[in-house]
mmCIF file of C-alpha atoms in Angstrom:
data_model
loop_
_atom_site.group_PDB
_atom_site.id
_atom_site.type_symbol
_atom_site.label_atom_id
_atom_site.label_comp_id
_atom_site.label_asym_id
_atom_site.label_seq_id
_atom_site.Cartn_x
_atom_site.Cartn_y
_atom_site.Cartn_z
ATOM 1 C CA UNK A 1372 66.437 15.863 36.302
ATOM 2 C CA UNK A 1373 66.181 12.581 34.433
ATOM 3 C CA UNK A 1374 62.892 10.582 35.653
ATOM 4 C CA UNK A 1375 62.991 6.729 35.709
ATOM 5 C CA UNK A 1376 59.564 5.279 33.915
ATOM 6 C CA UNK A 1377 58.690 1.386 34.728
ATOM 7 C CA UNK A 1378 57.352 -0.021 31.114
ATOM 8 C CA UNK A 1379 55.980 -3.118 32.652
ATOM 9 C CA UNK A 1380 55.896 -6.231 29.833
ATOM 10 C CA UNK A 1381 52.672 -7.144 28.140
ATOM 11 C CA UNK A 1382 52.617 -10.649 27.677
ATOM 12 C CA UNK A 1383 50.652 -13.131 25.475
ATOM 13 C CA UNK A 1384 48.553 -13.672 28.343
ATOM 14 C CA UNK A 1385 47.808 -10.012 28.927
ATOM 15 C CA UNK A 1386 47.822 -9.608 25.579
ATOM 16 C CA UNK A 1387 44.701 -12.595 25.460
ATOM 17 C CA UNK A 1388 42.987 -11.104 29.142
ATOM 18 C CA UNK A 1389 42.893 -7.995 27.104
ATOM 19 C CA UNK A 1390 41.023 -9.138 24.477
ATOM 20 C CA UNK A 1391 38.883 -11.033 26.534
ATOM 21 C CA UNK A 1392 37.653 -8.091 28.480
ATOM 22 C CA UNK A 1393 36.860 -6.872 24.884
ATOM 23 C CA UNK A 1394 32.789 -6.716 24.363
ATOM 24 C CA UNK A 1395 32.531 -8.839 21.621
ATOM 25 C CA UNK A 1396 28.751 -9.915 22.390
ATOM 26 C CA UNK A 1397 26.387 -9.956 19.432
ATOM 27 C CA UNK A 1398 22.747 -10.545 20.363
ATOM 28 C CA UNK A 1399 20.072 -12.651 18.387
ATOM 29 C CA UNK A 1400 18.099 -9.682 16.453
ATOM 30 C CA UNK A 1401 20.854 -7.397 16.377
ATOM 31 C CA UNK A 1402 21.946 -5.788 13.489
ATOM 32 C CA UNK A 1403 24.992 -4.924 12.154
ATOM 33 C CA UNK A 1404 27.198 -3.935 9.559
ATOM 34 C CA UNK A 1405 29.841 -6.163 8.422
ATOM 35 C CA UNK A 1406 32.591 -6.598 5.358
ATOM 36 C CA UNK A 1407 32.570 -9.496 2.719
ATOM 37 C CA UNK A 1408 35.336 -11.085 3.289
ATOM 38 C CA UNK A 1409 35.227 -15.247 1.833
ATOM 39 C CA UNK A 1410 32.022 -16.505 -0.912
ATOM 40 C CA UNK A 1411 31.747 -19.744 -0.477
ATOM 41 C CA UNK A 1412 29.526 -22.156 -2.411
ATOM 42 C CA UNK A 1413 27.616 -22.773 0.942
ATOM 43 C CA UNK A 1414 27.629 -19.307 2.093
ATOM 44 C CA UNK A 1415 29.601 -15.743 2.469
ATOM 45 C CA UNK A 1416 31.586 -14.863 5.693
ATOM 46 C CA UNK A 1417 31.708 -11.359 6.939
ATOM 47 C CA UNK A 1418 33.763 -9.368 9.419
ATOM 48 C CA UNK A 1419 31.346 -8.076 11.290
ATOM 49 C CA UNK A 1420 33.682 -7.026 13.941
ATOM 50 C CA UNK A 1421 33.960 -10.064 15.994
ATOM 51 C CA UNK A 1422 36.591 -12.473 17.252
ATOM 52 C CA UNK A 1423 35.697 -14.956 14.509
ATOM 53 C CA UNK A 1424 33.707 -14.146 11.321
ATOM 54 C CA UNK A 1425 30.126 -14.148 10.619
ATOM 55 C CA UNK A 1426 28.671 -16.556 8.114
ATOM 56 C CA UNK A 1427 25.471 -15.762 6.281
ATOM 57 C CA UNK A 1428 23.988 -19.070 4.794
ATOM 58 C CA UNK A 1429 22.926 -19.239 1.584
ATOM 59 C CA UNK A 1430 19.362 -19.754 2.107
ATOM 60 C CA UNK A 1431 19.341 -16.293 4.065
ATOM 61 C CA UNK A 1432 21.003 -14.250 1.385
ATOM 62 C CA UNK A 1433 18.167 -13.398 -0.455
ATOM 63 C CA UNK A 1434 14.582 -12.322 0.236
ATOM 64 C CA UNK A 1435 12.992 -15.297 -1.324
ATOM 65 C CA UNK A 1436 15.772 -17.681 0.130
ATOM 66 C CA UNK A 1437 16.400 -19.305 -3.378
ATOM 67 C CA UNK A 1438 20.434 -19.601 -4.300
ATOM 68 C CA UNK A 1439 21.888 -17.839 -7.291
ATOM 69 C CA UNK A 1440 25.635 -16.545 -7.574
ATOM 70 C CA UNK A 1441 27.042 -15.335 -3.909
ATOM 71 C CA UNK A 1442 29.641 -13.655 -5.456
ATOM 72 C CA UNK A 1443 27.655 -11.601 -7.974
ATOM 73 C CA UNK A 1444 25.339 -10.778 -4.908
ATOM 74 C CA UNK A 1445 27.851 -9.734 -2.579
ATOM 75 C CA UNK A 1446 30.926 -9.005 -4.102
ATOM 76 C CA UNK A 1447 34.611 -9.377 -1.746
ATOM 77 C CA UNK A 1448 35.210 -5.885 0.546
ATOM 78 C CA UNK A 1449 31.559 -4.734 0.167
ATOM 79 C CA UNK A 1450 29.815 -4.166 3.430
ATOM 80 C CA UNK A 1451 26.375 -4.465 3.868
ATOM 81 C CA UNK A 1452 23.794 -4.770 7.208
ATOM 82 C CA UNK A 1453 23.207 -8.110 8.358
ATOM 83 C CA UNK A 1454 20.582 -9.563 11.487
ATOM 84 C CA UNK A 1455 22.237 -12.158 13.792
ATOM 85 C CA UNK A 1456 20.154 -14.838 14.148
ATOM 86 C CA UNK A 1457 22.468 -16.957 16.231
ATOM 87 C CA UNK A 1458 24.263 -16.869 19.469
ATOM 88 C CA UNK A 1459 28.453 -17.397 18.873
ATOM 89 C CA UNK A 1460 29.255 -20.815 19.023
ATOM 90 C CA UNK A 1461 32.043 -22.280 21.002
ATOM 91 C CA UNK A 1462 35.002 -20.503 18.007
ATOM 92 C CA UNK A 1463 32.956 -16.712 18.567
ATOM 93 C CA UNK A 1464 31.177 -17.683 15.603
ATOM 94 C CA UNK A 1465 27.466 -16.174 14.590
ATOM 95 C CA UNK A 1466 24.956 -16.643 11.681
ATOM 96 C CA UNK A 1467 23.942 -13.937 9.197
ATOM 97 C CA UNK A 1468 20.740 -13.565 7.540
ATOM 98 C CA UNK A 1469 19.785 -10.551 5.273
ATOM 99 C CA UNK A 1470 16.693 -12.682 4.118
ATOM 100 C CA UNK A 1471 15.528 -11.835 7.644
ATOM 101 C CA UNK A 1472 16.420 -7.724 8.022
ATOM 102 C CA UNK A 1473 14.735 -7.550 4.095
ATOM 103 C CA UNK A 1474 11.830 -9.072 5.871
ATOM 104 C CA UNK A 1475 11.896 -6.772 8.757
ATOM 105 C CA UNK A 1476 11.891 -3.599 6.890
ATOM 106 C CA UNK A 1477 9.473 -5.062 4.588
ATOM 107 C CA UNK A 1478 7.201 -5.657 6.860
ATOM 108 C CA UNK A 1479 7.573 -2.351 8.894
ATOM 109 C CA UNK A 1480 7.515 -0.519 5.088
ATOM 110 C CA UNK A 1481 4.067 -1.736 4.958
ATOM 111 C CA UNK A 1482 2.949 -0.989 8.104
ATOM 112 C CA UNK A 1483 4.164 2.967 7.262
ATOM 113 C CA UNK A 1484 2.121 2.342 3.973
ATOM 114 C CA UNK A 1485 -0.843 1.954 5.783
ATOM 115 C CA UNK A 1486 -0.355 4.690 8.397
ATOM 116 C CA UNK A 1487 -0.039 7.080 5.548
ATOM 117 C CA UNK A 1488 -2.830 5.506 3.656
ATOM 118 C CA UNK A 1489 -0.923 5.187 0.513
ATOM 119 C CA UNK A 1490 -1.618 3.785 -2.479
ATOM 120 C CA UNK A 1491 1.267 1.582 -4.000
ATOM 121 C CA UNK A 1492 1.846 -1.356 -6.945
ATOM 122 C CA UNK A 1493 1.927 -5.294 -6.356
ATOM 123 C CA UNK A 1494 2.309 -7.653 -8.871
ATOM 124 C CA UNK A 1495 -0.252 -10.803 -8.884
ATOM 125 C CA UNK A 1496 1.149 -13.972 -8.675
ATOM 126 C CA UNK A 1497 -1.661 -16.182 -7.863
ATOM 127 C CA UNK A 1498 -5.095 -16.753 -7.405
ATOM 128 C CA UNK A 1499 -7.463 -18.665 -5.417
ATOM 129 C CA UNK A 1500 -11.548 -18.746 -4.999
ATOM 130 C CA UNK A 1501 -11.457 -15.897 -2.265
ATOM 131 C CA UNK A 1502 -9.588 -13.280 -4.712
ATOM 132 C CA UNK A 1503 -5.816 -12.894 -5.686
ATOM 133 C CA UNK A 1504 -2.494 -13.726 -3.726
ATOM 134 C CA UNK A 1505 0.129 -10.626 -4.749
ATOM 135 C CA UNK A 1506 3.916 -9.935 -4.466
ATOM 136 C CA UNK A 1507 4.052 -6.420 -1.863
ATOM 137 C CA UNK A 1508 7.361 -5.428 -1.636
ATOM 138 C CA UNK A 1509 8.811 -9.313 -1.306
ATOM 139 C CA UNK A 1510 5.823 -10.176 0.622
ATOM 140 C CA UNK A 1511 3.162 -12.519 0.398
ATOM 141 C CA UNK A 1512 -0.255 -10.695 0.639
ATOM 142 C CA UNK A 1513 -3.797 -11.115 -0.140
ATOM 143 C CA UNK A 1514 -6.182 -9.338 -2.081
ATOM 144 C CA UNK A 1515 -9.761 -10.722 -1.329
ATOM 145 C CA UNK A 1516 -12.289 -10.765 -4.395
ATOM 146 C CA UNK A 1517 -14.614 -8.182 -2.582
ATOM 147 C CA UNK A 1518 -11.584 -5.566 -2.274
ATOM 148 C CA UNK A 1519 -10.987 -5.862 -6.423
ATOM 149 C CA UNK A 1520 -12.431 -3.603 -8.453
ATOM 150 C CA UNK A 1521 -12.558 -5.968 -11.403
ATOM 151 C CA UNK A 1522 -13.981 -9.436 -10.385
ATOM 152 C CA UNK A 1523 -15.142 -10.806 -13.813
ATOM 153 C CA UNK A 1524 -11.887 -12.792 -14.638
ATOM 154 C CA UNK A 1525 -9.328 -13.284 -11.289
ATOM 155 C CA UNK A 1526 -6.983 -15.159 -13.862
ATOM 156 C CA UNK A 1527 -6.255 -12.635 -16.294
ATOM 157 C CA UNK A 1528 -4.869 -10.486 -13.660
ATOM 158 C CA UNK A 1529 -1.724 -12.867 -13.081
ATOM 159 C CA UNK A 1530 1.849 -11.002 -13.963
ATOM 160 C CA UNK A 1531 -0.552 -7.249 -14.236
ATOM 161 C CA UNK A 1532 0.367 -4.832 -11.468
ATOM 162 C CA UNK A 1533 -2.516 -3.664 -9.126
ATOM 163 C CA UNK A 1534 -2.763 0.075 -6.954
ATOM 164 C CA UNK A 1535 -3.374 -1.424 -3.965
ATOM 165 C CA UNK A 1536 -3.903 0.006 -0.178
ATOM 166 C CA UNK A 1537 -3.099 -1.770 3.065
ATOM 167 C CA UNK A 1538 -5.578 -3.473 4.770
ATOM 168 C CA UNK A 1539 -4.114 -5.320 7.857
ATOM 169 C CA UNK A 1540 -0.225 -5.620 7.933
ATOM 170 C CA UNK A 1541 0.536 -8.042 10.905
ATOM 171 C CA UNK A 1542 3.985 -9.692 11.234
ATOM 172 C CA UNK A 1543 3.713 -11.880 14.272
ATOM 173 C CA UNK A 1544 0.396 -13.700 12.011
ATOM 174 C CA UNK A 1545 2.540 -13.417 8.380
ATOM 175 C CA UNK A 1546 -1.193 -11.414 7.416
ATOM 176 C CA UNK A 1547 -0.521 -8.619 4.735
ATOM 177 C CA UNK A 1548 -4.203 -8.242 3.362
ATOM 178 C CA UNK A 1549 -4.405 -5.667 1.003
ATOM 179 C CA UNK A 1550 -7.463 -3.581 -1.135
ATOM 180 C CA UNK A 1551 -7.460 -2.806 -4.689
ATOM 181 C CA UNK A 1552 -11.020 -0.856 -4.576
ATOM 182 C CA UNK A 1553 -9.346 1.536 -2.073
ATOM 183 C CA UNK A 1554 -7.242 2.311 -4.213
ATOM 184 C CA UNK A 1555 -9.061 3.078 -7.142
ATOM 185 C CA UNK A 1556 -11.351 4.678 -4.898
ATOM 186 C CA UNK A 1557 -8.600 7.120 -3.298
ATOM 187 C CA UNK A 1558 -6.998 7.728 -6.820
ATOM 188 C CA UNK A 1559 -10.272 8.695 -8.050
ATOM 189 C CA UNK A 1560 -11.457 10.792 -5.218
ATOM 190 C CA UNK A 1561 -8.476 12.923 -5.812
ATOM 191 C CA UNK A 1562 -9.049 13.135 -9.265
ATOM 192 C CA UNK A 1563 -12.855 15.003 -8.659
ATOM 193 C CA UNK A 1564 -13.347 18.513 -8.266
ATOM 194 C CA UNK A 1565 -16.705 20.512 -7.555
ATOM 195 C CA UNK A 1566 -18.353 21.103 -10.577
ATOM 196 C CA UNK A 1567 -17.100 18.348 -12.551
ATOM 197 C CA UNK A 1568 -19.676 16.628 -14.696
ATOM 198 C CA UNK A 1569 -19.544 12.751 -14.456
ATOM 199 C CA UNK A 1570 -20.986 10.053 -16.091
ATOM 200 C CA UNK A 1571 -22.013 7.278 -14.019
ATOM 201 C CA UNK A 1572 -24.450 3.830 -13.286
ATOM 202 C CA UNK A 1573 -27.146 3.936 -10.974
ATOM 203 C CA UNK A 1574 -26.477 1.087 -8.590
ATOM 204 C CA UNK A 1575 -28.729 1.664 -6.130
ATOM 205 C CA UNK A 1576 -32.184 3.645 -4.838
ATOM 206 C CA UNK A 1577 -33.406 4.746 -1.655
ATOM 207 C CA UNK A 1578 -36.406 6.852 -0.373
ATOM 208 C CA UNK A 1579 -33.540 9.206 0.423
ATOM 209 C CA UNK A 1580 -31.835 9.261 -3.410
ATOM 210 C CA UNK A 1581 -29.682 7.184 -5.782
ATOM 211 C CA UNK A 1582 -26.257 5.803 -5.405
ATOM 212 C CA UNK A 1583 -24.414 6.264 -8.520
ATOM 213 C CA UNK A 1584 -21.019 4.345 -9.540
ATOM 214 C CA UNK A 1585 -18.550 6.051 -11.929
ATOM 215 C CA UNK A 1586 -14.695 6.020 -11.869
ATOM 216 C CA UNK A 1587 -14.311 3.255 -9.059
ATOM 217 C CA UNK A 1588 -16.275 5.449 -6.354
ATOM 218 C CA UNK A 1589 -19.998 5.923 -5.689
ATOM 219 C CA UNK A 1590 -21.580 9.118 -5.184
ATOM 220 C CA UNK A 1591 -25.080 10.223 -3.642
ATOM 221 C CA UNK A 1592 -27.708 12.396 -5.704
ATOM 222 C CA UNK A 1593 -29.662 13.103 -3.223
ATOM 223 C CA UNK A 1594 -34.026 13.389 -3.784
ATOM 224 C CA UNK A 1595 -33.552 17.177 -2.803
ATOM 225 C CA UNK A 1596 -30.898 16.980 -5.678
ATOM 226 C CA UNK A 1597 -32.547 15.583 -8.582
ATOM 227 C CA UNK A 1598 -34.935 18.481 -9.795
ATOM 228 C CA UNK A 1599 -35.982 21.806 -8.938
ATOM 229 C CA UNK A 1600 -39.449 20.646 -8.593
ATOM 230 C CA UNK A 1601 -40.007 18.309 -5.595
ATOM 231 C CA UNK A 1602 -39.165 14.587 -5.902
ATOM 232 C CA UNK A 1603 -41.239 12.324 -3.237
ATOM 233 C CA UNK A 1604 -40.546 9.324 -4.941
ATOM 234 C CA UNK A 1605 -36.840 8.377 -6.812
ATOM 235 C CA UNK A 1606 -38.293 5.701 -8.905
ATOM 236 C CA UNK A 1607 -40.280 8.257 -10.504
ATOM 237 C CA UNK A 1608 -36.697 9.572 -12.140
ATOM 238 C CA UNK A 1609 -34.418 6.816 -11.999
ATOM 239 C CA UNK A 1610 -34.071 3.011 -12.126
ATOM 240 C CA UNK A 1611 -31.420 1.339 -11.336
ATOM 241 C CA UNK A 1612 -28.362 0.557 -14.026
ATOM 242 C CA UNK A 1613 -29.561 3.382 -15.556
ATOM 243 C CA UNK A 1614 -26.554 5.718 -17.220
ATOM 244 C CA UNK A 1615 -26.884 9.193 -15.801
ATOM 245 C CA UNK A 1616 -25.117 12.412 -15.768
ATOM 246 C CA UNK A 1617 -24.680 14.322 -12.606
ATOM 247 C CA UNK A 1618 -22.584 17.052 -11.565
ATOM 248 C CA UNK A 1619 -20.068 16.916 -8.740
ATOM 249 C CA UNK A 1620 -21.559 19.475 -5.798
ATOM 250 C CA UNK A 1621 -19.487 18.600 -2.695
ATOM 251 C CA UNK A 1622 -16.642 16.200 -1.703
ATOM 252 C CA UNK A 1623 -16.198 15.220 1.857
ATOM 253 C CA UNK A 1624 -12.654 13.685 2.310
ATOM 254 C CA UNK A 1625 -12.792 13.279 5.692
ATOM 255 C CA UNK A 1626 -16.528 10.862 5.727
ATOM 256 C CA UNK A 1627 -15.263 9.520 1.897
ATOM 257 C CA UNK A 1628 -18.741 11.271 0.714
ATOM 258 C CA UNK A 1629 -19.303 12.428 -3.021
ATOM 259 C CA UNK A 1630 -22.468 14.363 -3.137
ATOM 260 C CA UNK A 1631 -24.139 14.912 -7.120
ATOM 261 C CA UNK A 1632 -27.080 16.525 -8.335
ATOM 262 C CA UNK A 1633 -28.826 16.685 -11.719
ATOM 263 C CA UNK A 1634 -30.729 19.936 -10.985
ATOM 264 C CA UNK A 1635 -27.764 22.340 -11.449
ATOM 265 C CA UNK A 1636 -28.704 20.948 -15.394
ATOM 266 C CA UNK A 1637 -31.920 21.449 -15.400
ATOM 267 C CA UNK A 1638 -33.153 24.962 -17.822
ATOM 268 C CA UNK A 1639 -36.656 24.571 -16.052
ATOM 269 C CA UNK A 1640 -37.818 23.366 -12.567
ATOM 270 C CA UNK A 1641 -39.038 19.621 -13.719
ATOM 271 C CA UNK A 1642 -36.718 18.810 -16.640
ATOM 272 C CA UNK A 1643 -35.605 15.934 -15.025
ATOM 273 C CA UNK A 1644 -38.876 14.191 -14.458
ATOM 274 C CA UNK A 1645 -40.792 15.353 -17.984
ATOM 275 C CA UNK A 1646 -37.574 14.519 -20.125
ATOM 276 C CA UNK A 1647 -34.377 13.434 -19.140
ATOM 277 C CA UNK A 1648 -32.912 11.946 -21.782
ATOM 278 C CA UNK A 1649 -32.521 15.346 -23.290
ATOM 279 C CA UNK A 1650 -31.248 16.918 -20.014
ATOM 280 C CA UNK A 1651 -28.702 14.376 -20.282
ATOM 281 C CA UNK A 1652 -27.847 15.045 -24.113
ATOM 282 C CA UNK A 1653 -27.254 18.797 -23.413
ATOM 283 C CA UNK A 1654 -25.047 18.524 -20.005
ATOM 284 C CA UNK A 1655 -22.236 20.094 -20.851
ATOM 285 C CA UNK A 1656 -23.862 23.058 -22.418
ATOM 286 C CA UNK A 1657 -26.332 23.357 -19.433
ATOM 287 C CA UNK A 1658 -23.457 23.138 -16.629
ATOM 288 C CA UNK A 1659 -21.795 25.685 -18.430
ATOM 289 C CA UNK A 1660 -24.746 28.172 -18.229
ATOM 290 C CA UNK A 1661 -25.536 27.439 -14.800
ATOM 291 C CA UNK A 1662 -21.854 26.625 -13.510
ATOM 292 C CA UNK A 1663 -22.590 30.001 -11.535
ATOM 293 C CA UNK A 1664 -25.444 28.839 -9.027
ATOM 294 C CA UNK A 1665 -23.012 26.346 -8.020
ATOM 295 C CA UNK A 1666 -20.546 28.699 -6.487
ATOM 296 C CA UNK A 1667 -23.416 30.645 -5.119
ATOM 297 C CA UNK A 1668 -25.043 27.741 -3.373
#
């Protein structure tokens, strides 16, 4: 049995309903992917997908906004991820910007950086009297003088790459602030191991012991820590900017503490008070015949 099938006509104005009913809205912030399709000396026009083409200005092609050649940068048929940061004008029409989307992910980037506590390069570009101004991965940030672990010239450090850590990474403010002494600090914290003899400055003494600065990080000797015989006052030992040796006895990650000691080098309780300079002469030799009592501590 032959059946009769009605093909109903699909006019020009179906054909245009049709297309119409189509969901061919693009919201401001939304990315997409889209197809180079026209460089122009004003600007590139994608298919993104629309009714009409995108067009990504010239001035948001890049991160830093600056023009150079369109059609080296995004060559005919390649397809890259653009934001829209325009509603469609009356022809369907939206703007591009990839100067926008680079800042985006630059910006969240950072903020992983500093969830993860990780230590990354920036180049200095700049300075100013409250420390140095740096390129972070196409952002401006800031490096403040007491974050630097070398503050004696600011100016020589223009064009050098810094280690850096994040500080403060807020987008809706445009504040990237960054620290160099971190850093170092971080790098050279994971650089120490228990029983490690360092060499190091005395920077500071309290009734408690000395702070001692070596390798970008400051460690505690502590009183109990500076000879076998009893120490009631510091000063009696050390002074500070004094050069010591000290021996590495405990690192605490987790509070950023470095605990030393001079004992561990000392042959005979007292050493350290009566004649230092020679306790200091013979370190290596002396950790290496009492390396033991560490471990057994």
């Amino acid at each position: 049995m032959n059946a009769t099938t009605n093909i109903q006509p699909f006019s020009a104005d179906d054909f245009a309903n049709a297309l119409a009913e189509h969901n061919y809205e693009f919201a401001v912030g939304q990315t997409v992917k889209g197809k180079v399709v026209s460089v122009e000396s004003s600007g590139i026009y994608v298919d993104i997908g629309a009714k009409s083409l995108g067009f990504l200005p010239i001035e948001e092609a890049t991160l830093s906004g600056a023009s150079r050649s369109n059609g080296d940068a995004f060559p005919i048929g390649n397809e890259y991820e653009f934001l829209i940061i325009s509603s469609q004008n009356a022809d369907g029409e939206v703007k591009l910007s990839v100067r926008r989307l680079l800042f985006k992910q630059a910006w969240q980037t950072l903020r992983d950086y500093q969830a993860e506590s990780k230590v990354f390069e920036c180049r200095v570009i700049g300075t100013n009297s409250g420390g140095v101004i740096v390129d972070s991965v196409g952002l401006r940030g800031f490096v403040p003088r007491s974050h630097l672990s070398d503050t004696s010239d600011l100016a020589k450090l223009i064009g050098k790459m810094l280690p850096v850590m994040v500080l403060e990474a807020d987008e809706t403010r445009k504040k990237l602030v960054l620290s160099n002494r971190q850093a170092a600090k971080l790098a050279a914290m994971n650089q120490l191991a228990k029983g490690q003899l360092i060499t190091g400055r005395v920077s500071n003494i309290r009734p408690f012991g000395a702070f001692v600065e070596f390798a970008g990080v400051s460690g505690l000797l502590h009183v109990k820590e500076m000879s076998q015989k009893p120490v009631s006052d510091p000063t009696r030992v050390f002074q500070i900017n004094d050069m010591i040796k000290a021996v590495v006895v405990d690192i605490d990650e987790s509070r950023d503490r470095i605990a030393l000691s001079t004992k561990i080098l000392e042959l005979h309780a007292g050493e350290m008070l009566d004649n230092s300079a020679q306790v200091f002469a013979e370190a290596e030799e002396r950790l290496e015949k009492n390396i033991s009592k560490l471990w057994e501590a």
